[in-house]
Amino acid sequence: MRTPYVAGNWKMNLDRRAARDLAVAVREHAVSGVDVGLFPAMVHLDEVTRATAGSHVKVGGQNCSDEQEGAFTGEVSARMLKDIGATVALIGHSERRHVYGESDEFIARKVRKALEDGLEVMLCVGETIEERRDGRTEAVCKAQLISGLEGIDAAALARVSVAYEPVWAIGTGETASPEQAGAVHSYLRGVLSGAFGEDHAAAMRILYGGSVKPTNAAELMAVPDIDGALVGGASLRPELFLPIIDAAS
Ligand code: PGA
């Protein structure tokens, strides 16, 4: 019942022409029954929304301000994202949490703002290797999830997807096994069920992210609670990203 969802997080990569060419390659590769998303750098959003206009590809910002407008140097608001044709905001990515020190509270404010202003949200959660070794994976992911969705009503929840991205698997080449990822995904769905009820939890998509490649995508996405993939490095190359989309169908 959940449509698989594969999204590419381009991070701080590509120039304008490369971003457009990659967006066109993804647009031309429509696979029925799979939702596809792209998160280019902010400066490439306009180019990428134009290149994918009218297609099945959703485009989103890699971040989004918790504020509406005003004296917030360097920030981009949800309304600005919408105005340029983006429909999604990626919020709480581990690089925002760990490199830029974004707190759970700050991330929750961004989620609320993005939803209030009509965007969809992809909320990222995930534990560090130390937290996993200490047996705190579930506690950390639950706290990030519950806090990130605080104050969200059930209707808005339909516009939220979750990405479980173990920090130790991001950009490292080390992937969670299907068993490791599946265990966290089903745990998180249980948490969602407790917070919002079984029907809403069953409808929500939980993507896996962390060194997803064509060679591991199919086995990860075959796990019943893994509804797709958030792809970093491999999303920069069509010969790697398009087969991951295929693996989701
Ligand atoms: P990766 O990044 O696929 O390069 O590990 C995933 C992400 O950061 O979303």
mmCIF file of C-alpha atoms and ligand atoms in Angstrom, residues 7-11 90 93-95 122 124 163 165-175 208-213 229-236 244, ligand 1:
data_model
loop_
_atom_site.group_PDB
_atom_site.id
_atom_site.type_symbol
_atom_site.label_atom_id
_atom_site.label_comp_id
_atom_site.label_asym_id
_atom_site.label_seq_id
_atom_site.Cartn_x
_atom_site.Cartn_y
_atom_site.Cartn_z
ATOM 1 C CA ALA A 7 15.403 10.250 -3.337
ATOM 2 C CA GLY A 8 18.805 11.651 -4.186
ATOM 3 C CA ASN A 9 20.518 14.002 -1.763
ATOM 4 C CA TRP A 10 23.099 15.812 -3.853
ATOM 5 C CA LYS A 11 24.583 17.667 -0.867
ATOM 6 C CA LEU A 90 14.792 17.517 3.820
ATOM 7 C CA HIS A 93 19.924 15.265 8.010
ATOM 8 C CA SER A 94 22.800 13.937 10.089
ATOM 9 C CA GLU A 95 25.201 16.461 8.574
ATOM 10 C CA MET A 122 11.497 14.147 4.795
ATOM 11 C CA CYS A 124 15.991 12.129 8.940
ATOM 12 C CA ALA A 163 14.548 8.530 6.504
ATOM 13 C CA GLU A 165 20.082 6.956 8.230
ATOM 14 C CA PRO A 166 22.584 5.437 10.643
ATOM 15 C CA VAL A 167 25.319 8.060 10.858
ATOM 16 C CA TRP A 168 28.027 5.389 10.650
ATOM 17 C CA ALA A 169 26.713 4.295 7.252
ATOM 18 C CA ILE A 170 26.551 7.719 5.604
ATOM 19 C CA GLY A 171 29.252 8.252 3.026
ATOM 20 C CA THR A 172 31.370 5.487 4.547
ATOM 21 C CA GLY A 173 30.646 2.653 2.143
ATOM 22 C CA GLU A 174 29.449 0.680 5.156
ATOM 23 C CA THR A 175 25.754 -0.167 4.840
ATOM 24 C CA TYR A 208 16.692 3.775 4.489
ATOM 25 C CA GLY A 209 19.804 5.859 3.817
ATOM 26 C CA GLY A 210 23.505 5.212 4.214
ATOM 27 C CA SER A 211 25.755 3.971 1.392
ATOM 28 C CA VAL A 212 22.883 2.672 -0.737
ATOM 29 C CA LYS A 213 24.235 1.365 -4.032
ATOM 30 C CA ALA A 229 16.059 4.838 -0.172
ATOM 31 C CA LEU A 230 17.652 8.205 0.480
ATOM 32 C CA VAL A 231 20.811 8.130 -1.589
ATOM 33 C CA GLY A 232 23.815 10.424 -1.286
ATOM 34 C CA GLY A 233 26.972 9.613 -3.226
ATOM 35 C CA ALA A 234 25.370 7.184 -5.662
ATOM 36 C CA SER A 235 22.665 9.727 -6.572
ATOM 37 C CA LEU A 236 25.292 11.886 -8.308
ATOM 38 C CA ILE A 244 18.473 2.046 -7.520
HETATM 39 P P1 PGA B 1 25.394 8.219 1.159
HETATM 40 O O1 PGA B 1 24.578 9.440 1.825
HETATM 41 O O2 PGA B 1 24.448 7.481 0.276
HETATM 42 O O3 PGA B 1 26.519 8.895 0.404
HETATM 43 O O4 PGA B 1 25.881 7.369 2.283
HETATM 44 C C1 PGA B 1 23.260 9.258 2.265
HETATM 45 C C2 PGA B 1 22.711 10.545 2.823
HETATM 46 O O5 PGA B 1 23.479 11.300 3.438
HETATM 47 O O6 PGA B 1 21.518 10.848 2.675
#
